[in-house]
mmCIF file of C-alpha atoms and ligand atoms in Angstrom:
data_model
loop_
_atom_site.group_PDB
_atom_site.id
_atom_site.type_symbol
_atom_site.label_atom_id
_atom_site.label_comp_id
_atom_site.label_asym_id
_atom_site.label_seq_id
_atom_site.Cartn_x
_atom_site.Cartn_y
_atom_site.Cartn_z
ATOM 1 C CA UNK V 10 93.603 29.071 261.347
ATOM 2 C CA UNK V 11 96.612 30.354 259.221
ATOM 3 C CA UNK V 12 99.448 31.412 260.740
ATOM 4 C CA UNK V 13 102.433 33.037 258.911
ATOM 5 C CA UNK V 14 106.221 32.985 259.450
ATOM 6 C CA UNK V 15 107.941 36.573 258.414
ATOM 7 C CA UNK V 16 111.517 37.816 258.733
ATOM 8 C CA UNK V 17 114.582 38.965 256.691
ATOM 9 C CA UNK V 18 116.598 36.164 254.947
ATOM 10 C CA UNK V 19 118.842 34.292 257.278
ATOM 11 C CA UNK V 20 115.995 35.002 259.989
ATOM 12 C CA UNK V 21 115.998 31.098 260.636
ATOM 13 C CA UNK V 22 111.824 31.160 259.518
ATOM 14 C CA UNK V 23 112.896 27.838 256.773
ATOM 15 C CA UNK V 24 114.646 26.237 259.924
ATOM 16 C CA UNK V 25 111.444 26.792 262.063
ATOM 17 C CA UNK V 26 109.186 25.681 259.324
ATOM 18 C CA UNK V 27 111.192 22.716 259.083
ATOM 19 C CA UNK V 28 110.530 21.781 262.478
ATOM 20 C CA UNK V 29 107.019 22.573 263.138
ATOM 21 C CA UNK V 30 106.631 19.455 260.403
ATOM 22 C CA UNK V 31 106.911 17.023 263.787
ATOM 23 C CA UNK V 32 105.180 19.351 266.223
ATOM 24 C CA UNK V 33 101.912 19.520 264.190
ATOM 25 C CA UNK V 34 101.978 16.576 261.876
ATOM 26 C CA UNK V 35 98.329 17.084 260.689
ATOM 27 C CA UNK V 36 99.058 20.824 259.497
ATOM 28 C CA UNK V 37 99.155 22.450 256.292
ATOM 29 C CA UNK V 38 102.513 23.599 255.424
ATOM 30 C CA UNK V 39 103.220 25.446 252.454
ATOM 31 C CA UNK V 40 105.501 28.736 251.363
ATOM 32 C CA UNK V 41 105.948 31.412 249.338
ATOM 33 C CA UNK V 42 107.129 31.461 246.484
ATOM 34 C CA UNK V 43 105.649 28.443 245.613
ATOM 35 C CA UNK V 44 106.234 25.565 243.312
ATOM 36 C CA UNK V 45 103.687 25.941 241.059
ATOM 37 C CA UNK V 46 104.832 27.358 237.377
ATOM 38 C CA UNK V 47 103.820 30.792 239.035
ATOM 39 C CA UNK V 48 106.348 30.309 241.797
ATOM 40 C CA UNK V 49 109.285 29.288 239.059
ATOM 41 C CA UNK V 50 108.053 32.407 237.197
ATOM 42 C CA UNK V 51 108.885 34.482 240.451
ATOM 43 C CA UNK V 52 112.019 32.595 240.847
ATOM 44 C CA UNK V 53 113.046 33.626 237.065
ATOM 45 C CA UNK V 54 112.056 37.443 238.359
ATOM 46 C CA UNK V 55 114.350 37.466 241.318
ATOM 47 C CA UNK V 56 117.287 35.829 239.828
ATOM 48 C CA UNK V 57 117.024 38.628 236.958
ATOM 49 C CA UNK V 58 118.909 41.614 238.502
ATOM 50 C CA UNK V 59 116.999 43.456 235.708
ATOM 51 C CA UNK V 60 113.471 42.418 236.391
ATOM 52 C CA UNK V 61 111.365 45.307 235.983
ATOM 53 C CA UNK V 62 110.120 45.770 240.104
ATOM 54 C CA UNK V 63 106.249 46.138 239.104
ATOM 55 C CA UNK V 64 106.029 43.514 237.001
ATOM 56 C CA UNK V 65 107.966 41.553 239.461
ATOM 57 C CA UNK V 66 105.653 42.720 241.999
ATOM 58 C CA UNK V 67 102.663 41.610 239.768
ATOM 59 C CA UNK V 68 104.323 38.117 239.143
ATOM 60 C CA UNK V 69 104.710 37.575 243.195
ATOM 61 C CA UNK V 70 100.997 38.310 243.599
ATOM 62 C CA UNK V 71 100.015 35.795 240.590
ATOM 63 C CA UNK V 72 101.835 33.466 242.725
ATOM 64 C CA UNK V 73 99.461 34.533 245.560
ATOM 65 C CA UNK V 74 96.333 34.400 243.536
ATOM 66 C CA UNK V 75 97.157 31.014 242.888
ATOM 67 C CA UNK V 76 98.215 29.604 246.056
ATOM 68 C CA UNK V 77 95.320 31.125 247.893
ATOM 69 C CA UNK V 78 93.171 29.441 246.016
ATOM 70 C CA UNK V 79 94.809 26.066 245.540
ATOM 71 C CA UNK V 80 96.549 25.618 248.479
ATOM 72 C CA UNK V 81 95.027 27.834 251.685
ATOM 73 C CA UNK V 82 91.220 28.325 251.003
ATOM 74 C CA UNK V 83 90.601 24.587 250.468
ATOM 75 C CA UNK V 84 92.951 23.909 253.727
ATOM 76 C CA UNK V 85 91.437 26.047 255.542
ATOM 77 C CA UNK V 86 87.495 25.027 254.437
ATOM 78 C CA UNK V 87 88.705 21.598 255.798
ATOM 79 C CA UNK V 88 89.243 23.097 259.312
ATOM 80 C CA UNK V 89 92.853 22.579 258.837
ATOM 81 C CA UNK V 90 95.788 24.604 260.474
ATOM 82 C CA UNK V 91 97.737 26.182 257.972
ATOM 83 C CA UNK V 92 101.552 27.434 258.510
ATOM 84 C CA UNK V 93 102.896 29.311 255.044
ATOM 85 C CA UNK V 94 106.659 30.407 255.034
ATOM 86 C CA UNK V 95 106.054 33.706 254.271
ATOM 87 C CA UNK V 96 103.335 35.066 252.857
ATOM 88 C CA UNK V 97 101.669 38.834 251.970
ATOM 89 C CA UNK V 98 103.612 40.458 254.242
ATOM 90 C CA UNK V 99 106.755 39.753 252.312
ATOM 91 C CA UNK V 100 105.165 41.633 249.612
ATOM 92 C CA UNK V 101 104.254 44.376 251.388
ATOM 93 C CA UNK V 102 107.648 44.648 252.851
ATOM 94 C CA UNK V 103 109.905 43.253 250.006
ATOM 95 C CA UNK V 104 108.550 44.971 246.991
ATOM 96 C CA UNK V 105 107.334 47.899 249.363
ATOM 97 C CA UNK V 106 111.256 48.103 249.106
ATOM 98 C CA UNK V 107 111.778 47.622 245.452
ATOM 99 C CA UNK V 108 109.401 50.375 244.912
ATOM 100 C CA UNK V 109 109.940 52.808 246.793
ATOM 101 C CA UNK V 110 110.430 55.397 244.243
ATOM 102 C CA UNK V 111 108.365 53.634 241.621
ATOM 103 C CA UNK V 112 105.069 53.910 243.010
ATOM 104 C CA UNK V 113 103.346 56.522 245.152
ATOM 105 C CA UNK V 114 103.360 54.796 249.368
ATOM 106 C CA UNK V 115 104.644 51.909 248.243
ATOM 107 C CA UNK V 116 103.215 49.122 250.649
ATOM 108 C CA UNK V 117 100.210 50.970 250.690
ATOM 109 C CA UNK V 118 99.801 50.400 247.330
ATOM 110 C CA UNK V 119 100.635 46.781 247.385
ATOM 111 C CA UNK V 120 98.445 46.446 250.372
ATOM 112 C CA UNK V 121 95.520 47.820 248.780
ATOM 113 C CA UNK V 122 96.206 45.202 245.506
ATOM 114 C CA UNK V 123 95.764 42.196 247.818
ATOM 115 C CA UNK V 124 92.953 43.438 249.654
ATOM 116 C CA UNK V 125 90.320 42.706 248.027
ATOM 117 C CA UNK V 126 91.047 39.124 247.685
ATOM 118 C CA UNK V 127 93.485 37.968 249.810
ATOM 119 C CA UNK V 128 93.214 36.343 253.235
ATOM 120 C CA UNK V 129 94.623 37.741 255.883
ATOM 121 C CA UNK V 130 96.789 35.404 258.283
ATOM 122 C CA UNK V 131 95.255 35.465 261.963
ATOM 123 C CA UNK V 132 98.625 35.261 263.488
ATOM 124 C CA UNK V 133 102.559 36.431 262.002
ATOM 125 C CA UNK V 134 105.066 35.591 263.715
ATOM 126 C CA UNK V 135 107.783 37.835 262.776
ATOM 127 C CA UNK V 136 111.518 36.262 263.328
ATOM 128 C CA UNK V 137 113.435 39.731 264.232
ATOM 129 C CA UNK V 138 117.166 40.066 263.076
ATOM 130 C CA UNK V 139 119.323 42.328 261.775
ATOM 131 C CA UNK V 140 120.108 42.865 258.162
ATOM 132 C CA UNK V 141 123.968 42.305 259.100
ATOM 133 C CA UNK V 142 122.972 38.990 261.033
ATOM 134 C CA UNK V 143 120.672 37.821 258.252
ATOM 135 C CA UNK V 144 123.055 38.092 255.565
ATOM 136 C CA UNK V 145 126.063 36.737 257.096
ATOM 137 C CA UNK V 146 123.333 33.806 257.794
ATOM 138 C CA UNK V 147 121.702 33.699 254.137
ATOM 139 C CA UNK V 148 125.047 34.064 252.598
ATOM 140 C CA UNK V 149 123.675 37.067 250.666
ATOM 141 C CA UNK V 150 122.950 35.074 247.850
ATOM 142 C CA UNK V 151 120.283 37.088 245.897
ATOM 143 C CA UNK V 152 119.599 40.470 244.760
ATOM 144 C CA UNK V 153 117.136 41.136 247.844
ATOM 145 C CA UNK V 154 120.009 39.998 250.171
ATOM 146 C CA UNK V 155 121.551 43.459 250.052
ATOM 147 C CA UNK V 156 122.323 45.316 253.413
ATOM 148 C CA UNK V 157 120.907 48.786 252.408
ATOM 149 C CA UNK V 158 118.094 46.773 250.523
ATOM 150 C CA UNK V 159 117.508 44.782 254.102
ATOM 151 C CA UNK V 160 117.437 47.933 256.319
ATOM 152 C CA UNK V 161 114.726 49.132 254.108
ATOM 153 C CA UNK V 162 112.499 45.631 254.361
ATOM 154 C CA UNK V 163 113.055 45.580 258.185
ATOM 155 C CA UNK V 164 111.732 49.191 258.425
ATOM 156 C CA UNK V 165 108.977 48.179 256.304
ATOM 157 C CA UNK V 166 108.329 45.213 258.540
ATOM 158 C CA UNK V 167 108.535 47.566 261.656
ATOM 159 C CA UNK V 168 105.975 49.517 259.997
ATOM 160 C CA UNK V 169 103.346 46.817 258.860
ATOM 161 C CA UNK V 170 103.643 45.639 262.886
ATOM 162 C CA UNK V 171 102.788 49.032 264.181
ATOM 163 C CA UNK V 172 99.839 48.958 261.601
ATOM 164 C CA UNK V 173 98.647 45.936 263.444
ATOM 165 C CA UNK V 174 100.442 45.348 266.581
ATOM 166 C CA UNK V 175 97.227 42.648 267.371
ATOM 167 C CA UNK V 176 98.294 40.276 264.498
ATOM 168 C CA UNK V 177 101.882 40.016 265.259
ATOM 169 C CA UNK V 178 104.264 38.420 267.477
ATOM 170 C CA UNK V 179 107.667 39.291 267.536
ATOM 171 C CA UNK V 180 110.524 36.453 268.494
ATOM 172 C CA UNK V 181 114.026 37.406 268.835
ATOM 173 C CA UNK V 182 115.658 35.564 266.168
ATOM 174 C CA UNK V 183 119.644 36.402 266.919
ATOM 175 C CA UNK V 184 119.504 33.674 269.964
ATOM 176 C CA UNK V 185 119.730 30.232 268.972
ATOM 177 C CA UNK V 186 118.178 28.014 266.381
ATOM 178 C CA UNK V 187 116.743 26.262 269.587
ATOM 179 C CA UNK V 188 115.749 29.163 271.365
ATOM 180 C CA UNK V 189 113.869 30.528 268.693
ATOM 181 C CA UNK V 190 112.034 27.370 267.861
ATOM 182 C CA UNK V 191 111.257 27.143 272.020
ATOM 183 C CA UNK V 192 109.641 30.816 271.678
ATOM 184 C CA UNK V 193 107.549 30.051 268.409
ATOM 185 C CA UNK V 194 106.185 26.328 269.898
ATOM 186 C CA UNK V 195 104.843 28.633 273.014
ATOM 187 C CA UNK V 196 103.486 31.111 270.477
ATOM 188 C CA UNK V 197 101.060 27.939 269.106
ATOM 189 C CA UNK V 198 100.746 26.758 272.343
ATOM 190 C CA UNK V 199 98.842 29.903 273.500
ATOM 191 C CA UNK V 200 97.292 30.042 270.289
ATOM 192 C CA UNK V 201 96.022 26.841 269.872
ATOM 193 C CA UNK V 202 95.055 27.575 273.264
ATOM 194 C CA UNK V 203 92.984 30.071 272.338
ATOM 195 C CA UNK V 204 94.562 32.802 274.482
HETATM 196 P P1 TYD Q 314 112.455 32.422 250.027
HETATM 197 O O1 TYD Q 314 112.258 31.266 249.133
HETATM 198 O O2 TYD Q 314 111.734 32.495 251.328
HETATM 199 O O3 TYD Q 314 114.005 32.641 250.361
HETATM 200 P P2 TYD Q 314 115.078 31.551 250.733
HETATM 201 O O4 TYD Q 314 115.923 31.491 249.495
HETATM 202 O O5 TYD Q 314 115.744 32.202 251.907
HETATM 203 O O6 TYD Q 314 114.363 30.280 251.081
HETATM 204 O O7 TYD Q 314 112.165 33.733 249.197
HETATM 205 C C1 TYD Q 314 112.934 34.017 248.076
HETATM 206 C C2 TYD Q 314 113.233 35.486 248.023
HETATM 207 O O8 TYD Q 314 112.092 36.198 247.565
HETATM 208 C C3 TYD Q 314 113.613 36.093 249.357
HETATM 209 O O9 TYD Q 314 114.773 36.902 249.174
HETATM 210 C C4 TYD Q 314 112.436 36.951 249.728
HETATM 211 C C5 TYD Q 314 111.829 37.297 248.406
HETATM 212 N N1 TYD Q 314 110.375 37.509 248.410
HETATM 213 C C6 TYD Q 314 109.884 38.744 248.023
HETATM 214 O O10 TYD Q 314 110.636 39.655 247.697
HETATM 215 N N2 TYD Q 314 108.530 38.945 247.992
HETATM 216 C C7 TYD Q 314 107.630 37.982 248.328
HETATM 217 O O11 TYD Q 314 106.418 38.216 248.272
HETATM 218 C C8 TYD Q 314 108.151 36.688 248.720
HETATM 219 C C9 TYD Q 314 107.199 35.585 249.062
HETATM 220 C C10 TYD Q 314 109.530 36.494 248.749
#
């Protein structure tokens, strides 16, 4: 089963990640970006205010391409659970941002991309905050941790969950560290569960 952890910046999702570590020792845990010489490529993309947004977005779904098949395919052949810190939908909703304007219906263009290779996640848990709460959080420390920039990504979020209100569940992430990290350990519960 893979399971994926959404939200703005400053949503807590690293925090959450963090801590899952001792709830389900025997998991898969992995992120994106990732570390791979893919993921430093990304990381050269977003700290270029410059970076040309398609071939950024192109550059985030190498990253993708790679990780699928190096990291989540083989986990998930060996029956593993799998819990990625972010993951397509930060595509979808972070470049569906940077190119709006650029591209025709943006996310559904980046959507359609992944597709035909990606896998989807079974369950996202989306970590809900405002962009005025996530950046006094993150610190605003990147070009993506923009207010305006934010508002669009959490519309875009809003929009991928009404697309498919089955694979999402939404946690308020403005209570507290603890509180939010109660919620998503009762997410897995019931979906470990099976419910
Ligand atoms: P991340 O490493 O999760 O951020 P943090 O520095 O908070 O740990 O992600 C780095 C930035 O890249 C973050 O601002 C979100 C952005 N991002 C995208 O724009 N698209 C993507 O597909 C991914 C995975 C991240």
């Amino acid at each position: 089963m893979l399971v994926t952890l959404e939200g703005l910046d400053g949503s807590g999702k690293t925090t959450v990640w963090e801590a899952l570590h001792d709830t389900y020792p025997d998991a898969t845990f992995t992120r994106e970006p990732t570390e791979s010489w893919y993921g430093e490529a990304v990381d050269r993309a977003i700290a270029d205010g410059d970076a040309d947004p398609l071939a950024e977005l192109f550059l985030f779904i190498a990253d993708h391409a790679d990780h699928l098949s190096r990291v989540v395919r083989p986990a998930l052949a060996d029956g593993d659970l799998v819990i990625s810190d972010r993951y397509s939908d930060s595509r979808y909703a972070y470049q569906g941002a940077t190119l709006e304007g650029e591209v025709k219906r943006p996310m559904e263009y980046i959507r359609g991309v992944h597709q035909p290779f990606t896998y989807p996640p079974d369950v996202t848990i989306y970590l809900d905050v405002d962009p005025r709460t996530a950046m006094q959080r993150s610190g605003a420390t990147n070009k993506f941790e923009q207010s305006k920039y934010l508002t669009q990504v959490r519309q875009n979020y809003e929009q991928l969950m009404e697309w498919q209100p089955e694979r999402f569940v939404r946690i308020d992430a403005t209570q507290s560290p603890e509180g939010v990290l109660d919620d998503v350990e009762d997410v897995f519960e019931r979906i470990l569960d099976g419910e």
